[in-house]
C-alpha cells in the first residue's frame, strides 16, 4: 500500500479508542446495574489489566517482523498452527462482537425514536445496520481513519459533559443504594463483572490488527495501543461511576440507553435524546471500525496463505471487499440465530461469547512474548519488563475466561476445537508464506505495475 493511503498515528489511535468505547460505554452501565455500583472495583482491576496487556502488545508491535497481528505474535511460540488459530478465533470473536455492537445501535435508536420493536424486527434492523456499516468501510483505511475521529468526538463529548455536570447532580444515596443490590459476596461481584467489563476493552489490540495499514508501524502501533487504552479506561470508569449516582439502579438495569437516561435526569428528555443521538453515531462509527478491522484480519491471514485466497482481494481504495461481503453474510445468519425477546439480553449473550473467543488469541500472544523477543534478539534486560507484562496479562486473561461462566467457556472451547480441526484438515494444503516472502512478493507486484 502506498504511504499516501495509510493512516497516521492519530487516526490509528482514534480507531483503537472508538473500537473500545463505541458500544461498551453506552450499554455497559445498564448491563452492570444488576450487579451494582460495587463493580467500580472490577473497573479498576480491568483498567490495570488492560493497560498491562496494551503494554505487552505494544512491545510485540515494536519488535515483530511477522505479519498477521496477534497471529504473527503467536507464531513465535506456537508456529503456523498458532498463527492460524489466533486469526481464526479473533475473526470469529469479531463477527460475534459486531453483531452485539449493531444491537447496541438498534437499542439506542429505538430509544431516540420511541420505537417498540419485536424480536424479528430487532434482528432485521441489526442486519441492516451491519450491512450499512460494512458498505462504509469499503472507502479504505485513509478516509476511514478520518471518519473514526467523528465517532470519538460523539462519545468523548458526552463523557466530558457527564464528568463536568454530573458531579453537580450526583446523589450519593442513589449510588449507595445501588452498591450491592443482590448482597453477593465480593468475589462473586468481581467474577460477574469482569467478563462484561473485558468487553469494554476489546479493541486494545486493534492497532496491532491494522498494523499493515499505518505509517511507520514500529513506532506508531505502540503509541496507538497505549494512548487508546488509557483514554478508554479513563472514560469508562468515570462515566459509569457517575451514572450510578444519577439514575436509580432499578431504572438503569432495564434501560436501553443509560447515557440518555442520565442526561434526561439532569436536563430533561430533549437533552437526553440529543445525547442519545450522538451515542448512536459513535456506536455506528465503532461498528464500521470493527467491520473494517475484521475484514483486515481476514485479508492479512489470506495474504500469508492461512485463509482462502479469495479473501485477499481488495478494491481501488485498498479495502478487502470480498472479505467484508463474506463476513456480513455470516453475521446476518448469526444474528438471526441469537434472536432474543429483549435487546439487553441479546447484547449480553453476544458479548459474553465474543469475550471468551477473543481471549484465546490474547492467551496465545501473551504466551509468546518471551519467544518473540528472543527471536528478534532483544537484550534480556530490555525484554524483562515486557516478559513480566506477558505473564501478568496471561493471568489476567485466564481470570477473565473464568468470569465468563462455564456455559460460555464450553462454547469458546468448542470454537477453538473447530479451529484446530479445520487446521488439521487443511494444513498440508496451506500456501503459507513467512513475512519475508510476503514482503518480497508485494514488492515484485508493485514493481510490475
Short mmCIF file of C-alpha atoms in Angstrom, two decimals:
data_model
loop_
_atom_site.label_atom_id
_atom_site.label_comp_id
_atom_site.label_asym_id
_atom_site.label_seq_id
_atom_site.Cartn_x
_atom_site.Cartn_y
_atom_site.Cartn_z
CA UNK A 1 0.00 0.00 0.00
CA UNK A 2 1.34 3.47 -0.84
CA UNK A 3 2.10 5.72 2.12
CA UNK A 4 -0.50 8.26 0.95
CA UNK A 5 -3.28 5.71 1.57
CA UNK A 6 -2.16 4.71 5.06
CA UNK A 7 -3.39 6.02 8.41
CA UNK A 8 -1.30 8.25 10.64
CA UNK A 9 -0.76 7.67 14.36
CA UNK A 10 -3.62 9.97 15.39
CA UNK A 11 -6.04 8.20 13.09
CA UNK A 12 -4.90 4.77 14.32
CA UNK A 13 -5.29 5.93 17.93
CA UNK A 14 -8.84 7.09 17.24
CA UNK A 15 -9.65 3.77 15.54
CA UNK A 16 -8.31 1.95 18.61
CA UNK A 17 -10.21 4.18 21.05
CA UNK A 18 -13.52 4.09 19.18
CA UNK A 19 -13.31 0.30 18.89
CA UNK A 20 -13.15 0.11 22.68
CA UNK A 21 -15.53 2.92 23.55
CA UNK A 22 -18.11 2.98 20.78
CA UNK A 23 -20.56 0.36 22.09
CA UNK A 24 -19.39 -0.75 25.51
CA UNK A 25 -19.54 2.65 27.09
CA UNK A 26 -23.14 3.27 26.08
CA UNK A 27 -24.74 -0.01 27.19
CA UNK A 28 -22.49 -1.44 29.92
CA UNK A 29 -23.86 0.86 32.68
CA UNK A 30 -27.22 -0.84 32.19
CA UNK A 31 -25.69 -4.31 31.97
CA UNK A 32 -23.74 -3.78 35.22
CA UNK A 33 -26.60 -2.13 37.13
CA UNK A 34 -27.91 -5.55 38.18
CA UNK A 35 -24.57 -6.28 39.87
CA UNK A 36 -24.38 -2.85 41.47
CA UNK A 37 -22.03 0.09 41.77
CA UNK A 38 -19.62 -2.20 43.61
CA UNK A 39 -18.48 -3.10 40.10
CA UNK A 40 -16.26 0.00 40.30
CA UNK A 41 -13.59 -2.31 41.75
CA UNK A 42 -13.87 -4.54 38.70
CA UNK A 43 -13.44 -1.46 36.50
CA UNK A 44 -10.23 -0.59 38.33
CA UNK A 45 -8.90 -4.14 38.02
CA UNK A 46 -9.88 -4.36 34.36
CA UNK A 47 -8.27 -0.99 33.59
CA UNK A 48 -4.99 -2.09 35.17
CA UNK A 49 -5.12 -5.45 33.37
CA UNK A 50 -5.96 -3.84 30.03
CA UNK A 51 -3.08 -1.38 30.37
CA UNK A 52 -0.66 -4.24 31.08
CA UNK A 53 -1.98 -6.14 28.07
CA UNK A 54 -1.66 -2.99 25.98
CA UNK A 55 1.97 -2.59 27.06
CA UNK A 56 2.75 -6.21 26.12
CA UNK A 57 1.04 -5.79 22.74
CA UNK A 58 2.89 -2.52 22.20
CA UNK A 59 6.24 -4.20 22.80
CA UNK A 60 5.29 -7.02 20.41
CA UNK A 61 4.30 -4.46 17.80
CA UNK A 62 7.67 -2.73 18.14
CA UNK A 63 9.76 -5.85 17.57
CA UNK A 64 7.83 -8.37 15.47
CA UNK A 65 8.78 -8.99 11.85
CA UNK A 66 5.87 -11.34 11.17
CA UNK A 67 2.56 -10.28 9.62
CA UNK A 68 -0.86 -11.25 10.87
CA UNK A 69 -1.21 -9.08 14.00
CA UNK A 70 -1.75 -11.24 17.09
CA UNK A 71 -1.45 -14.34 14.92
CA UNK A 72 2.05 -13.25 13.99
CA UNK A 73 2.91 -12.89 17.68
CA UNK A 74 1.53 -16.35 18.48
CA UNK A 75 3.62 -17.89 15.70
CA UNK A 76 6.84 -17.25 17.61
CA UNK A 77 5.86 -19.87 20.20
CA UNK A 78 3.13 -21.99 18.61
CA UNK A 79 4.26 -21.96 14.99
CA UNK A 80 1.99 -21.82 11.97
CA UNK A 81 -0.83 -23.55 13.89
CA UNK A 82 -0.78 -20.78 16.49
CA UNK A 83 -0.97 -18.12 13.81
CA UNK A 84 -3.93 -19.85 12.16
CA UNK A 85 -5.80 -20.50 15.43
CA UNK A 86 -5.27 -16.94 16.65
CA UNK A 87 -6.58 -15.43 13.42
CA UNK A 88 -9.46 -17.91 13.28
CA UNK A 89 -10.63 -17.22 16.86
CA UNK A 90 -10.12 -13.48 16.51
CA UNK A 91 -12.16 -13.38 13.31
CA UNK A 92 -14.99 -15.39 14.91
CA UNK A 93 -14.96 -13.18 18.01
CA UNK A 94 -15.21 -10.02 15.91
CA UNK A 95 -18.06 -11.44 13.86
CA UNK A 96 -19.94 -12.03 17.13
CA UNK A 97 -18.87 -8.70 18.62
CA UNK A 98 -20.04 -6.75 15.59
CA UNK A 99 -23.49 -8.27 15.89
CA UNK A 100 -23.52 -7.12 19.53
CA UNK A 101 -22.45 -3.60 18.56
CA UNK A 102 -25.15 -3.47 15.89
CA UNK A 103 -27.72 -4.46 18.50
CA UNK A 104 -26.44 -1.51 20.57
CA UNK A 105 -27.09 0.83 17.65
CA UNK A 106 -30.62 -0.54 17.35
CA UNK A 107 -31.14 -0.25 21.14
CA UNK A 108 -30.25 3.44 21.30
CA UNK A 109 -32.07 4.20 18.06
CA UNK A 110 -35.27 2.65 19.40
CA UNK A 111 -34.96 4.89 22.48
CA UNK A 112 -34.33 8.01 20.39
CA UNK A 113 -37.25 7.39 18.04
CA UNK A 114 -39.57 5.85 20.63
CA UNK A 115 -39.88 2.55 18.79
CA UNK A 116 -41.07 -0.75 20.22
CA UNK A 117 -39.58 -3.46 18.06
CA UNK A 118 -40.47 -7.13 18.01
CA UNK A 119 -37.61 -9.66 18.21
CA UNK A 120 -37.82 -10.25 14.46
CA UNK A 121 -37.77 -6.51 13.74
CA UNK A 122 -34.74 -6.14 16.02
CA UNK A 123 -32.90 -8.83 14.07
CA UNK A 124 -33.76 -7.32 10.71
CA UNK A 125 -32.73 -3.84 11.90
CA UNK A 126 -29.47 -5.25 13.26
CA UNK A 127 -28.70 -6.94 9.95
CA UNK A 128 -29.46 -3.70 8.11
CA UNK A 129 -27.05 -1.78 10.36
CA UNK A 130 -24.34 -4.40 9.78
CA UNK A 131 -24.73 -4.09 6.00
CA UNK A 132 -24.59 -0.27 6.01
CA UNK A 133 -21.52 -0.21 8.27
CA UNK A 134 -19.74 -2.76 6.08
CA UNK A 135 -20.52 -0.68 2.99
CA UNK A 136 -18.99 2.44 4.55
CA UNK A 137 -15.84 0.53 5.47
CA UNK A 138 -15.20 -0.02 1.75
CA UNK A 139 -13.77 3.51 1.42
CA UNK A 140 -10.35 2.29 2.58
CA UNK A 141 -8.12 2.94 5.60
CA UNK A 142 -7.11 6.58 4.90
CA UNK A 143 -10.62 8.01 4.54
CA UNK A 144 -11.94 5.58 7.09
CA UNK A 145 -9.40 6.73 9.69
CA UNK A 146 -10.69 10.29 9.36
CA UNK A 147 -14.28 9.07 9.73
CA UNK A 148 -13.49 7.48 13.10
CA UNK A 149 -12.43 10.85 14.53
CA UNK A 150 -16.06 11.93 14.25
CA UNK A 151 -17.13 8.87 16.25
CA UNK A 152 -14.62 9.60 19.00
CA UNK A 153 -15.96 13.17 19.31
CA UNK A 154 -19.54 11.88 19.58
CA UNK A 155 -18.66 9.65 22.53
CA UNK A 156 -15.99 11.75 24.27
CA UNK A 157 -18.09 14.94 24.41
CA UNK A 158 -21.00 13.27 26.30
CA UNK A 159 -18.48 11.67 28.66
CA UNK A 160 -16.82 15.04 29.34
CA UNK A 161 -20.23 16.62 29.85
CA UNK A 162 -21.17 13.87 32.26
CA UNK A 163 -17.99 14.39 34.27
CA UNK A 164 -18.43 18.18 34.37
CA UNK A 165 -22.15 18.41 35.04
CA UNK A 166 -22.78 15.02 36.64
CA UNK A 167 -20.83 15.96 39.75
CA UNK A 168 -23.39 18.69 40.49
CA UNK A 169 -26.33 16.27 40.19
CA UNK A 170 -24.64 13.24 41.72
CA UNK A 171 -26.73 11.73 44.55
CA UNK A 172 -24.68 9.62 46.94
CA UNK A 173 -27.82 7.96 48.32
CA UNK A 174 -28.70 6.64 44.84
CA UNK A 175 -25.14 5.40 44.42
CA UNK A 176 -25.02 3.67 47.81
CA UNK A 177 -28.46 2.10 47.38
CA UNK A 178 -27.18 0.50 44.18
CA UNK A 179 -23.92 -0.65 45.79
CA UNK A 180 -24.72 -4.37 46.01
CA UNK A 181 -28.47 -4.88 45.47
CA UNK A 182 -28.21 -8.68 45.43
CA UNK A 183 -25.94 -8.84 48.51
CA UNK A 184 -23.44 -11.00 46.67
CA UNK A 185 -20.01 -11.85 48.13
CA UNK A 186 -17.27 -9.52 46.89
CA UNK A 187 -15.55 -12.30 44.95
CA UNK A 188 -18.80 -13.11 43.17
CA UNK A 189 -19.40 -9.49 42.17
CA UNK A 190 -15.90 -9.32 40.73
CA UNK A 191 -16.36 -12.57 38.83
CA UNK A 192 -19.73 -11.46 37.46
CA UNK A 193 -18.43 -8.05 36.44
CA UNK A 194 -15.04 -8.80 34.97
CA UNK A 195 -16.13 -10.68 31.82
CA UNK A 196 -18.66 -7.98 30.98
CA UNK A 197 -16.10 -5.24 31.58
CA UNK A 198 -13.46 -7.01 29.49
CA UNK A 199 -15.85 -6.42 26.61
CA UNK A 200 -15.26 -2.71 27.12
CA UNK A 201 -11.55 -3.11 26.43
CA UNK A 202 -11.78 -5.44 23.46
CA UNK A 203 -10.12 -3.37 20.79
CA UNK A 204 -6.88 -2.53 22.58
CA UNK A 205 -5.21 -4.85 20.08
CA UNK A 206 -6.85 -3.13 17.09
CA UNK A 207 -3.74 -1.14 16.28
CA UNK A 208 -1.84 -4.44 16.01
CA UNK A 209 -4.51 -5.94 13.75
CA UNK A 210 -4.33 -2.87 11.48
CA UNK A 211 -0.53 -2.58 11.53
CA UNK A 212 -0.29 -3.13 7.78
CA UNK A 213 -2.43 -0.03 7.14
CA UNK A 214 -0.50 2.53 9.22
CA UNK A 215 2.56 4.67 8.53
CA UNK A 216 5.74 3.64 10.40
CA UNK A 217 4.08 0.77 12.34
CA UNK A 218 7.11 0.06 14.54
CA UNK A 219 6.73 3.47 16.15
CA UNK A 220 3.03 4.28 15.72
CA UNK A 221 1.42 0.97 16.72
CA UNK A 222 2.75 1.05 20.32
CA UNK A 223 1.72 4.70 20.70
CA UNK A 224 -1.80 4.00 19.44
CA UNK A 225 -2.22 0.93 21.67
CA UNK A 226 -1.24 2.69 24.89
CA UNK A 227 -2.93 6.03 24.17
CA UNK A 228 -6.20 4.42 23.06
CA UNK A 229 -6.34 2.11 26.09
CA UNK A 230 -5.64 4.85 28.63
CA UNK A 231 -8.27 7.13 27.06
CA UNK A 232 -10.90 4.40 27.05
CA UNK A 233 -10.16 3.30 30.62
CA UNK A 234 -10.48 6.83 31.98
CA UNK A 235 -13.75 7.48 30.16
CA UNK A 236 -15.28 4.13 31.12
CA UNK A 237 -14.54 4.22 34.83
CA UNK A 238 -15.58 7.82 35.49
CA UNK A 239 -18.75 7.80 33.40
CA UNK A 240 -20.04 4.51 34.81
CA UNK A 241 -19.46 5.69 38.38
CA UNK A 242 -21.27 8.98 37.78
CA UNK A 243 -24.27 7.36 36.08
CA UNK A 244 -24.60 5.07 39.12
CA UNK A 245 -25.27 8.18 41.23
CA UNK A 246 -27.71 9.80 38.82
CA UNK A 247 -30.21 7.08 37.94
CA UNK A 248 -31.73 4.51 40.36
CA UNK A 249 -30.42 1.05 39.51
CA UNK A 250 -33.98 -0.31 39.08
CA UNK A 251 -34.44 2.05 36.10
CA UNK A 252 -30.90 1.72 34.85
CA UNK A 253 -30.88 -2.08 34.59
CA UNK A 254 -33.85 -2.11 32.18
CA UNK A 255 -32.77 0.90 30.12
CA UNK A 256 -31.72 0.51 26.51
CA UNK A 257 -30.00 3.92 26.59
CA UNK A 258 -28.38 4.58 30.01
CA UNK A 259 -26.47 7.68 28.91
CA UNK A 260 -29.62 9.24 27.51
CA UNK A 261 -31.44 8.42 30.74
CA UNK A 262 -28.66 10.02 32.80
CA UNK A 263 -28.75 13.25 30.78
CA UNK A 264 -32.54 13.28 30.87
CA UNK A 265 -32.42 13.10 34.68
CA UNK A 266 -30.20 16.20 34.71
CA UNK A 267 -31.55 18.37 31.89
CA UNK A 268 -34.78 16.82 30.63
CA UNK A 269 -35.84 14.46 27.88
CA UNK A 270 -34.79 16.69 24.96
CA UNK A 271 -31.16 16.79 26.06
CA UNK A 272 -31.33 13.07 26.77
CA UNK A 273 -32.44 12.43 23.21
CA UNK A 274 -29.71 14.68 21.75
CA UNK A 275 -27.03 12.83 23.71
CA UNK A 276 -28.54 9.52 22.65
CA UNK A 277 -28.33 10.62 19.01
CA UNK A 278 -24.63 11.38 19.47
CA UNK A 279 -24.06 7.98 21.01
CA UNK A 280 -25.94 6.27 18.20
CA UNK A 281 -23.43 7.92 15.86
CA UNK A 282 -20.44 6.84 17.98
CA UNK A 283 -21.73 3.29 18.24
CA UNK A 284 -22.29 3.15 14.49
CA UNK A 285 -18.81 4.52 13.76
CA UNK A 286 -17.42 1.91 16.16
CA UNK A 287 -19.21 -0.75 14.15
CA UNK A 288 -17.72 0.49 10.88
CA UNK A 289 -14.29 0.42 12.55
CA UNK A 290 -14.81 -3.17 13.65
CA UNK A 291 -16.16 -4.20 10.26
CA UNK A 292 -13.00 -2.85 8.67
CA UNK A 293 -10.80 -4.48 11.32
CA UNK A 294 -12.28 -7.97 11.00
CA UNK A 295 -12.04 -7.81 7.21
CA UNK A 296 -8.41 -6.66 7.51
CA UNK A 297 -7.62 -9.60 9.82
CA UNK A 298 -9.12 -11.99 7.27
CA UNK A 299 -7.26 -10.27 4.42
CA UNK A 300 -3.88 -10.46 6.19
CA UNK A 301 -4.42 -14.12 7.07
CA UNK A 302 -5.33 -14.77 3.44
CA UNK A 303 -2.28 -12.86 2.20
CA UNK A 304 0.11 -15.14 4.09
CA UNK A 305 -1.82 -18.22 3.00
CA UNK A 306 -3.71 -19.17 6.18
CA UNK A 307 -7.20 -18.25 4.94
CA UNK A 308 -8.74 -18.82 1.48
CA UNK A 309 -7.04 -16.78 -1.23
CA UNK A 310 -10.21 -15.01 -2.43
CA UNK A 311 -10.44 -13.11 0.89
CA UNK A 312 -7.32 -11.11 -0.01
CA UNK A 313 -8.96 -9.28 -2.92
CA UNK A 314 -9.14 -5.51 -2.46
CA UNK A 315 -10.81 -2.62 -4.29
CA UNK A 316 -9.19 0.58 -5.60
CA UNK A 317 -9.29 2.06 -2.08
CA UNK A 318 -7.40 -0.99 -0.80
CA UNK A 319 -10.43 -2.24 1.14
CA UNK A 320 -10.93 -6.05 1.25
CA UNK A 321 -14.41 -6.05 -0.26
CA UNK A 322 -14.71 -9.83 -0.70
CA UNK A 323 -13.85 -10.45 2.95
CA UNK A 324 -16.32 -7.77 4.03
CA UNK A 325 -19.15 -9.26 2.00
CA UNK A 326 -18.44 -12.80 3.20
CA UNK A 327 -18.35 -11.76 6.85
CA UNK A 328 -21.62 -9.81 6.58
CA UNK A 329 -23.39 -12.94 5.34
CA UNK A 330 -22.05 -14.89 8.34
CA UNK A 331 -23.01 -12.08 10.74
CA UNK A 332 -26.54 -11.96 9.38
CA UNK A 333 -27.05 -15.68 9.88
CA UNK A 334 -25.64 -15.48 13.41
CA UNK A 335 -27.86 -12.52 14.32
CA UNK A 336 -30.97 -14.46 13.36
CA UNK A 337 -29.81 -17.44 15.41
CA UNK A 338 -29.31 -15.31 18.56
CA UNK A 339 -32.75 -13.65 18.45
CA UNK A 340 -33.92 -12.71 21.98
CA UNK A 341 -37.08 -11.08 23.42
CA UNK A 342 -35.04 -8.15 24.80
CA UNK A 343 -32.20 -6.14 23.31
CA UNK A 344 -30.17 -6.11 26.52
CA UNK A 345 -30.42 -9.88 26.86
CA UNK A 346 -29.29 -10.37 23.26
CA UNK A 347 -26.44 -7.89 23.82
CA UNK A 348 -25.35 -9.76 26.98
CA UNK A 349 -25.41 -13.17 25.27
CA UNK A 350 -23.32 -11.94 22.37
CA UNK A 351 -20.69 -10.04 24.35
CA UNK A 352 -20.01 -12.95 26.72
CA UNK A 353 -19.33 -15.30 23.81
CA UNK A 354 -17.29 -12.67 21.96
CA UNK A 355 -15.15 -12.04 25.05
CA UNK A 356 -14.46 -15.74 25.58
CA UNK A 357 -13.43 -16.43 21.99
CA UNK A 358 -11.36 -13.23 21.82
CA UNK A 359 -9.37 -14.21 24.91
CA UNK A 360 -7.88 -17.22 23.09
CA UNK A 361 -5.70 -15.01 20.82
CA UNK A 362 -4.81 -12.92 23.87
CA UNK A 363 -3.55 -16.01 25.71
CA UNK A 364 -1.61 -17.24 22.69
CA UNK A 365 0.00 -13.83 22.22
CA UNK A 366 0.93 -13.40 25.90
CA UNK A 367 2.49 -16.87 25.96
CA UNK A 368 4.66 -15.87 23.00
CA UNK A 369 6.06 -12.55 24.28
CA UNK A 370 9.30 -14.09 25.58
CA UNK A 371 9.92 -16.18 22.45
CA UNK A 372 9.20 -13.18 20.22
CA UNK A 373 11.81 -11.05 21.95
CA UNK A 374 14.39 -13.85 21.92
CA UNK A 375 13.84 -14.45 18.21
CA UNK A 376 14.24 -10.73 17.48
CA UNK A 377 17.45 -10.51 19.57
CA UNK A 378 16.10 -8.14 22.21
CA UNK A 379 18.63 -7.88 25.10
CA UNK A 380 17.41 -9.74 28.23
CA UNK A 381 17.48 -6.62 30.42
CA UNK A 382 15.40 -4.70 27.90
CA UNK A 383 13.00 -7.63 27.44
CA UNK A 384 12.39 -8.31 31.15
CA UNK A 385 9.56 -5.83 31.73
CA UNK A 386 7.68 -6.95 28.63
CA UNK A 387 8.07 -10.60 29.67
CA UNK A 388 6.60 -9.80 33.09
CA UNK A 389 3.75 -7.94 31.38
CA UNK A 390 3.13 -11.02 29.23
CA UNK A 391 2.86 -13.27 32.30
CA UNK A 392 0.58 -10.86 34.16
CA UNK A 393 -1.51 -10.28 31.03
CA UNK A 394 -1.87 -14.05 30.62
CA UNK A 395 -3.03 -14.49 34.23
CA UNK A 396 -5.48 -11.63 33.79
CA UNK A 397 -6.85 -13.24 30.62
CA UNK A 398 -7.30 -16.59 32.38
CA UNK A 399 -9.26 -14.89 35.17
CA UNK A 400 -11.41 -13.18 32.56
CA UNK A 401 -12.10 -16.55 30.94
CA UNK A 402 -13.19 -17.88 34.35
CA UNK A 403 -15.54 -14.92 34.76
CA UNK A 404 -17.37 -15.77 31.54
CA UNK A 405 -19.10 -18.76 33.17
CA UNK A 406 -18.87 -22.42 32.28
CA UNK A 407 -21.56 -22.38 29.60
CA UNK A 408 -19.75 -19.67 27.65
CA UNK A 409 -16.36 -21.27 28.35
CA UNK A 410 -17.55 -24.53 26.78
CA UNK A 411 -18.84 -22.62 23.75
CA UNK A 412 -15.47 -20.87 23.45
CA UNK A 413 -13.59 -24.15 23.67
CA UNK A 414 -15.92 -25.56 21.01
CA UNK A 415 -14.95 -22.72 18.66
CA UNK A 416 -11.26 -23.34 19.44
CA UNK A 417 -11.71 -27.06 18.81
CA UNK A 418 -13.37 -26.37 15.47
CA UNK A 419 -10.44 -24.15 14.55
CA UNK A 420 -7.95 -26.90 15.36
CA UNK A 421 -9.95 -29.46 13.38
CA UNK A 422 -10.07 -27.14 10.35
CA UNK A 423 -6.33 -26.54 10.62
CA UNK A 424 -5.61 -30.27 10.81
CA UNK A 425 -7.71 -30.81 7.68
CA UNK A 426 -6.18 -28.04 5.57
CA UNK A 427 -2.64 -27.58 6.99
CA UNK A 428 -0.98 -29.73 4.35
CA UNK A 429 -2.57 -27.63 1.57
CA UNK A 430 -1.92 -24.17 3.02
CA UNK A 431 0.13 -21.87 0.79
CA UNK A 432 1.75 -20.30 3.87
CA UNK A 433 4.49 -17.72 3.27
CA UNK A 434 6.64 -16.16 6.03
CA UNK A 435 6.70 -12.39 6.34
CA UNK A 436 9.89 -12.01 4.29
CA UNK A 437 8.38 -13.87 1.34
CA UNK A 438 5.18 -11.81 1.55
CA UNK A 439 7.18 -8.60 1.53
CA UNK A 440 9.21 -9.77 -1.47
CA UNK A 441 6.11 -10.82 -3.37
CA UNK A 442 4.44 -7.50 -2.65
CA UNK A 443 7.49 -5.54 -3.79
CA UNK A 444 7.64 -7.59 -7.00
CA UNK A 445 3.97 -6.90 -7.73
CA UNK A 446 4.47 -3.18 -7.10
CA UNK A 447 7.47 -3.08 -9.47
CA UNK A 448 5.49 -4.96 -12.07
CA UNK A 449 2.78 -2.33 -12.01
#
